[in-house]
GROMACS .gro file of C-alpha atoms in nm:
model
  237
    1UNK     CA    1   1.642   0.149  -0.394
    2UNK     CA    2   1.498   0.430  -0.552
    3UNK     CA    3   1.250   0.377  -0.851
    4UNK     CA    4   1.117   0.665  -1.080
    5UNK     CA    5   0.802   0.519  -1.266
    6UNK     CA    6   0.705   0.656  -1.613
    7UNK     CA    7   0.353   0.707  -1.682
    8UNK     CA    8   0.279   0.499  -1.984
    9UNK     CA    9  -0.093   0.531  -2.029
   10UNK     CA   10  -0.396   0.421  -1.891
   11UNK     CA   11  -0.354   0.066  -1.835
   12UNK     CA   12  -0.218  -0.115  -1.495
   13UNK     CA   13   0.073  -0.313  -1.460
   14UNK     CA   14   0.063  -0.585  -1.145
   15UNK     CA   15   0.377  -0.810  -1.074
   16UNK     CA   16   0.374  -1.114  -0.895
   17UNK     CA   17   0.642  -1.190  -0.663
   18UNK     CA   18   0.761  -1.504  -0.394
   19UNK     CA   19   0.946  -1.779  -0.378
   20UNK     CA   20   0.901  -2.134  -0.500
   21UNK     CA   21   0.574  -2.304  -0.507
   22UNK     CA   22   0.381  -2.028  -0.365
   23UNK     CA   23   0.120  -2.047  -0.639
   24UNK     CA   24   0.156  -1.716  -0.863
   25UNK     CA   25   0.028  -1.917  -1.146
   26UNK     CA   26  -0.269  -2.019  -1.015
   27UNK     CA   27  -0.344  -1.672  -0.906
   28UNK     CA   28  -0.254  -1.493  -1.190
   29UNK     CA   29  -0.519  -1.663  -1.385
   30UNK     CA   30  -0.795  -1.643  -1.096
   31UNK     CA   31  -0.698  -1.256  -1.166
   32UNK     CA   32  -0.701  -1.244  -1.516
   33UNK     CA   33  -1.068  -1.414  -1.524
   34UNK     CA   34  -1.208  -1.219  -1.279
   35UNK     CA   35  -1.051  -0.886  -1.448
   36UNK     CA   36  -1.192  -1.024  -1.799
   37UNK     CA   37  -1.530  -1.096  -1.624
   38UNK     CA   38  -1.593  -0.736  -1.545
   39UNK     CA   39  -1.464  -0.599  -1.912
   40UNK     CA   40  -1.074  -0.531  -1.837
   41UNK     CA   41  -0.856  -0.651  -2.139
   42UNK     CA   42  -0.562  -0.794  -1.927
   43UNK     CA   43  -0.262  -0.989  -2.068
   44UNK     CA   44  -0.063  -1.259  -1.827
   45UNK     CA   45   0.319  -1.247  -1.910
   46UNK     CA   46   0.597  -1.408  -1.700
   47UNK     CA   47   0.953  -1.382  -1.648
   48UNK     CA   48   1.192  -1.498  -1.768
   49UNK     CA   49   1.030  -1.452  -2.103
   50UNK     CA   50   0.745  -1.316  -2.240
   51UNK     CA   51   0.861  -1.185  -2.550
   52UNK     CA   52   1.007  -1.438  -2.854
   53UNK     CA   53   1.354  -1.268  -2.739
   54UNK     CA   54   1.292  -1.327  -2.394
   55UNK     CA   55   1.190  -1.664  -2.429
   56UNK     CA   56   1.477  -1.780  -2.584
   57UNK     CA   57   1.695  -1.632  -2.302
   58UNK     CA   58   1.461  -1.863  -2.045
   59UNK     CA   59   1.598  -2.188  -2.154
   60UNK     CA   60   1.922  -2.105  -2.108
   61UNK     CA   61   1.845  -1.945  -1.750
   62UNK     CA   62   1.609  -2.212  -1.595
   63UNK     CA   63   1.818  -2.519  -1.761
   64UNK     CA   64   2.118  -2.386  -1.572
   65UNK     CA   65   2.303  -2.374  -1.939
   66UNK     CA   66   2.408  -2.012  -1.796
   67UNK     CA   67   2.508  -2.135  -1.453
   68UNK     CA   68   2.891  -2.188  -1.528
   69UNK     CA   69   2.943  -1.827  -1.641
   70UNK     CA   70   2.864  -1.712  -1.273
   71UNK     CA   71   2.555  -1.534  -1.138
   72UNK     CA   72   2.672  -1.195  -1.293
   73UNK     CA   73   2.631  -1.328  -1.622
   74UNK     CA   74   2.285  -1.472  -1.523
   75UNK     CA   75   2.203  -1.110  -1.414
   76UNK     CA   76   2.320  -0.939  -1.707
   77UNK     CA   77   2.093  -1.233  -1.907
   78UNK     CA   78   1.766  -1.137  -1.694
   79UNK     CA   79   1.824  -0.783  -1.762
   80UNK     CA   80   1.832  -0.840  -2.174
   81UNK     CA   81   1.532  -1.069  -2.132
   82UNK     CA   82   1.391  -0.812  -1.915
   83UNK     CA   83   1.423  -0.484  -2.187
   84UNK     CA   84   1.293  -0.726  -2.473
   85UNK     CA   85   1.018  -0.831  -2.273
   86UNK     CA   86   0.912  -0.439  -2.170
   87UNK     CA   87   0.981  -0.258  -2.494
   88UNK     CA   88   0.804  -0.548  -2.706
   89UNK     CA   89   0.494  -0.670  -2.485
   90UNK     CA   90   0.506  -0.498  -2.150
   91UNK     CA   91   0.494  -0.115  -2.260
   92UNK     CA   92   0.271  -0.119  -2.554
   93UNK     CA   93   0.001  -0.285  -2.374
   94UNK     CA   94  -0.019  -0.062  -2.119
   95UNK     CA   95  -0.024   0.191  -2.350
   96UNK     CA   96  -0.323   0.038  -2.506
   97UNK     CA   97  -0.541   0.049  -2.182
   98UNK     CA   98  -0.457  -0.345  -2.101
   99UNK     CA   99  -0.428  -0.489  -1.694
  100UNK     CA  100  -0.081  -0.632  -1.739
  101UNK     CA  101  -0.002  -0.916  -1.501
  102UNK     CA  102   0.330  -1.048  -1.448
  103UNK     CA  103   0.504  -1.378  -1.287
  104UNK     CA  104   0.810  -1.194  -1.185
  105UNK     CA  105   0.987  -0.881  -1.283
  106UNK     CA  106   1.246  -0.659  -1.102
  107UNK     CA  107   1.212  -0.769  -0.769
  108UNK     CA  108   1.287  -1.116  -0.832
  109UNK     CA  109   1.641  -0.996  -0.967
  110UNK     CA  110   1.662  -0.817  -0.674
  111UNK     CA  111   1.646  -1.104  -0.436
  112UNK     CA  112   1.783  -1.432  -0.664
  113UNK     CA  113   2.082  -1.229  -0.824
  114UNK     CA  114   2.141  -0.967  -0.541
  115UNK     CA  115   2.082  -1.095  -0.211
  116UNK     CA  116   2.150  -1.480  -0.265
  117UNK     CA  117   2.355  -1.386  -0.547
  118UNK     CA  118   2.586  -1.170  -0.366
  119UNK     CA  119   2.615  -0.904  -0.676
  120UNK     CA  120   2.638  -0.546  -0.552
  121UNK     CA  121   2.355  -0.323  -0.520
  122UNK     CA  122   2.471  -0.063  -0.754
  123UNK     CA  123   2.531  -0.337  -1.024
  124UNK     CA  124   2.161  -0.431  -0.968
  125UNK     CA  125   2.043  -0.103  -0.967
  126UNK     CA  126   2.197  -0.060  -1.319
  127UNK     CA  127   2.101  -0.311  -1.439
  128UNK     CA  128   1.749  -0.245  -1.339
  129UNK     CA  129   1.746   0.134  -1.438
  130UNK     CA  130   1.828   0.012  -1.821
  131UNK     CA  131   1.617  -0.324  -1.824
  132UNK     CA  132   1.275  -0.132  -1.691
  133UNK     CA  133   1.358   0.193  -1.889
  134UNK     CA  134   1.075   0.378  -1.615
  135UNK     CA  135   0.815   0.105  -1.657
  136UNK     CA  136   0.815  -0.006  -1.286
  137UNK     CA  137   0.514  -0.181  -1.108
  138UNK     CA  138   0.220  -0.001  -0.996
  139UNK     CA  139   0.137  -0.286  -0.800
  140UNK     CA  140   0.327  -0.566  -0.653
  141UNK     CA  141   0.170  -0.891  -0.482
  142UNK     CA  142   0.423  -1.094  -0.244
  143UNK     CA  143   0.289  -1.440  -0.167
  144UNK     CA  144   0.472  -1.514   0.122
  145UNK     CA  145   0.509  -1.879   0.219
  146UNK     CA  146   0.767  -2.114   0.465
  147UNK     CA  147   1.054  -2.199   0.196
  148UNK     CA  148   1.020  -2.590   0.343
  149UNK     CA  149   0.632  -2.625   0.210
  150UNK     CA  150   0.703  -2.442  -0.083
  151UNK     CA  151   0.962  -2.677  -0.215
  152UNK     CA  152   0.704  -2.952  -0.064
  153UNK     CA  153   0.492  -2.823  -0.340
  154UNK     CA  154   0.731  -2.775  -0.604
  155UNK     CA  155   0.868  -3.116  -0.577
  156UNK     CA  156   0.477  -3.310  -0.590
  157UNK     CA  157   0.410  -3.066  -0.903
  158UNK     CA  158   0.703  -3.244  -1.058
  159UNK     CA  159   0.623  -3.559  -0.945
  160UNK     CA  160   0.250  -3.532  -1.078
  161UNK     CA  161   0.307  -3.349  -1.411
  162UNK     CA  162   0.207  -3.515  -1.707
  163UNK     CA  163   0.496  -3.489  -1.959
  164UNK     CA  164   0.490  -3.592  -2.334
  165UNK     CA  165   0.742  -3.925  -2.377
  166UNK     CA  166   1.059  -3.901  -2.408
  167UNK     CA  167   1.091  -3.561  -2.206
  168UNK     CA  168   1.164  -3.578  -1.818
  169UNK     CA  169   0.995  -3.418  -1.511
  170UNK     CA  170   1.243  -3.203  -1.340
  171UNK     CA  171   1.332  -2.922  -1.100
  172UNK     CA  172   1.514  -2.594  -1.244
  173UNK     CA  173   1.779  -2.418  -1.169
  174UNK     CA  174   1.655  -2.215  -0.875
  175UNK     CA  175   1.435  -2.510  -0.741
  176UNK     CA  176   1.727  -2.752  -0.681
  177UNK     CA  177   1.910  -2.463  -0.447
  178UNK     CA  178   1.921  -2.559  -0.058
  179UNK     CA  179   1.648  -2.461   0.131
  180UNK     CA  180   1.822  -2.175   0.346
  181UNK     CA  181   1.900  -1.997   0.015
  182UNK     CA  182   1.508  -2.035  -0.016
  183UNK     CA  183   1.441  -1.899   0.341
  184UNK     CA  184   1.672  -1.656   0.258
  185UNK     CA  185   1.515  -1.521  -0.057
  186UNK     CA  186   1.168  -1.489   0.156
  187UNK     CA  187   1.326  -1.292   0.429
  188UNK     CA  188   1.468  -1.049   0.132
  189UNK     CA  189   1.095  -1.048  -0.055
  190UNK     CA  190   0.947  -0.933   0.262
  191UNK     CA  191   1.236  -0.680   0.343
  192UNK     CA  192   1.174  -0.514  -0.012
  193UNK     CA  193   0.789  -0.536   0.052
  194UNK     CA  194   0.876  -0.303   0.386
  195UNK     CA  195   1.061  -0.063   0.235
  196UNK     CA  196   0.794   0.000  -0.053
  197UNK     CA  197   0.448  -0.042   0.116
  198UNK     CA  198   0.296   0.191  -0.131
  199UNK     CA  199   0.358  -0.059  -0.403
  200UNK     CA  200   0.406  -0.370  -0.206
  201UNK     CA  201   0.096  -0.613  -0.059
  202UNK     CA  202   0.209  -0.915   0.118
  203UNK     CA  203  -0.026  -1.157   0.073
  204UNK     CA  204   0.014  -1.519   0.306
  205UNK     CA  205   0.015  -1.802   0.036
  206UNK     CA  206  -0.046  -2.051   0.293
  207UNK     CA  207  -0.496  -2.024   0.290
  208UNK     CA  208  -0.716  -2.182   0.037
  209UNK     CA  209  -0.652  -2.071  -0.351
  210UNK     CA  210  -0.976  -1.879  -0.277
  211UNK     CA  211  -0.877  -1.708   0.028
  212UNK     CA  212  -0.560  -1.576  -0.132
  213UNK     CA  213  -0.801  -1.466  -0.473
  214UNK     CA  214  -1.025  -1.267  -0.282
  215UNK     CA  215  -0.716  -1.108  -0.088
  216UNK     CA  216  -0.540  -1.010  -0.485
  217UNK     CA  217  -0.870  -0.884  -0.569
  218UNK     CA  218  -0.938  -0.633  -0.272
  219UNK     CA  219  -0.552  -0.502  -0.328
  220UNK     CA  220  -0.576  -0.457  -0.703
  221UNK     CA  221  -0.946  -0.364  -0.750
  222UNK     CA  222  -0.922  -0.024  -0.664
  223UNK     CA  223  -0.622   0.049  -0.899
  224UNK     CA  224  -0.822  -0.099  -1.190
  225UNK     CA  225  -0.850   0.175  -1.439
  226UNK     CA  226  -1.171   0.381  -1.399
  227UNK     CA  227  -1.201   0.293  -1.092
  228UNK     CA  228  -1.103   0.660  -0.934
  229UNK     CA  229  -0.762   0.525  -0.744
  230UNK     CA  230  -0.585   0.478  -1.120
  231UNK     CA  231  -0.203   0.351  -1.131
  232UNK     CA  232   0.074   0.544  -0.944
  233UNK     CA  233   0.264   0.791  -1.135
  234UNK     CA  234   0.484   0.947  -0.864
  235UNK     CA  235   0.860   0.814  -0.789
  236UNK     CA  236   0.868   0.566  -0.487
  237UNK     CA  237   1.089   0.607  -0.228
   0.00000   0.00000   0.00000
């Protein structure tokens, strides 16, 4: 899939991209302090959401409230939450010089909606073009984990989480899938991490939090602005 990348300033945008459980949270905000340590104003976003619009299209994603309408519906959703979540949060701060770090973007559409989805590549790639608008990724992390001990994780989180009363601890509406749709959506985040190794750093999410921190840091430190490598501007192929 071909992706034509807009310069939008001097900021940096980094996605984070896997399947279930393979802590991008965590990471994302051993990034952001270690960015903010040495001076970078970054902002942590995720998808879906991010923006008040966006947001309010999550809860009807994750809860499954979408799920009846079929999975073209659910990608036509992402997309909207998607454009909001660019033109209102995504864009402008890397137009103001800001390290913009993501928990999913476009390639998660890619794999839940296209490849386990079964929509066709051209309606993703439409979908894409419009919901981006040229603001792709100049850097993309994969943490790549077995789909069995991610779930393994995903499924203590819930059992562990401290909940106010009266709400429940539960799974969403990608977690409860079977676990070769998860295998399945690994195989497809490392195929799109092979075709695009200029943007794409797999990153093993099995080794220590720390481990995996130091292994973000080396890829993204010498994109950071200023630092003489800057953000890519050219299309990737």
């Amino acid at each position: 899939m071909r992706e034509t990348r807009v310069s939008v300033g001097n900021g940096l945008f980094v996605t984070f991209e896997g399947g279930e459980g393979a802590g991008k949270s965590t990471q994302i905000r051993l990034l952001a302090d270690a960015l903010r340590e040495r001076g970078y104003k970054v902002l942590t976003t995720r998808e879906p959401g991010g923006s008040p619009g966006a947001e309010a299209v999550r809860h009807v994603l994750l809860s499954g409230a979408a799920q009846d309408f079929g999975v073209r519906m659910e990608a036509m959703l992402f997309a909207a939450a998607r454009s909001d979540h660019v033109e209102q949060i995504i864009r402008p701060a890397i137009l103001g010089g800001t390290v913009v770090i993501c928990d999913r973007f476009m390639d998660s559409s890619r794999v839940y909606q296209g490849v386990t989805g079964n929509l066709e590549p051209s309606f993703i790639e439409a979908l894409e073009r419009v919901a981006v608008n040229g603001v792709v990724p100049d850097c993309t992390i994969v943490f790549d984990l077995p789909a069995a001990l991610g779930l393994e994780r995903v499924h203590r989180r819930a059992n562990t989480a401290m909940v106010p009363p009266g709400q429940e601890v539960g799974l969403d509406r990608f977690e409860r899938e079977e676990l070769e749709t998860h295998e399945k959506r690994r195989e497809a985040f490392l195929d799109i991490a092979a075709a695009d190794p200029k943007r794409c750093h797999v990153v093993d999410a099995a080794q220590s939090a720390s481990d995996i921190a130091a292994a973000v840091l080396s890829i993204v430190e010498p994109m950071l602005p200023g630092s003489g490598g800057g953000p890519r501007t050219e299309a990737a192929q």
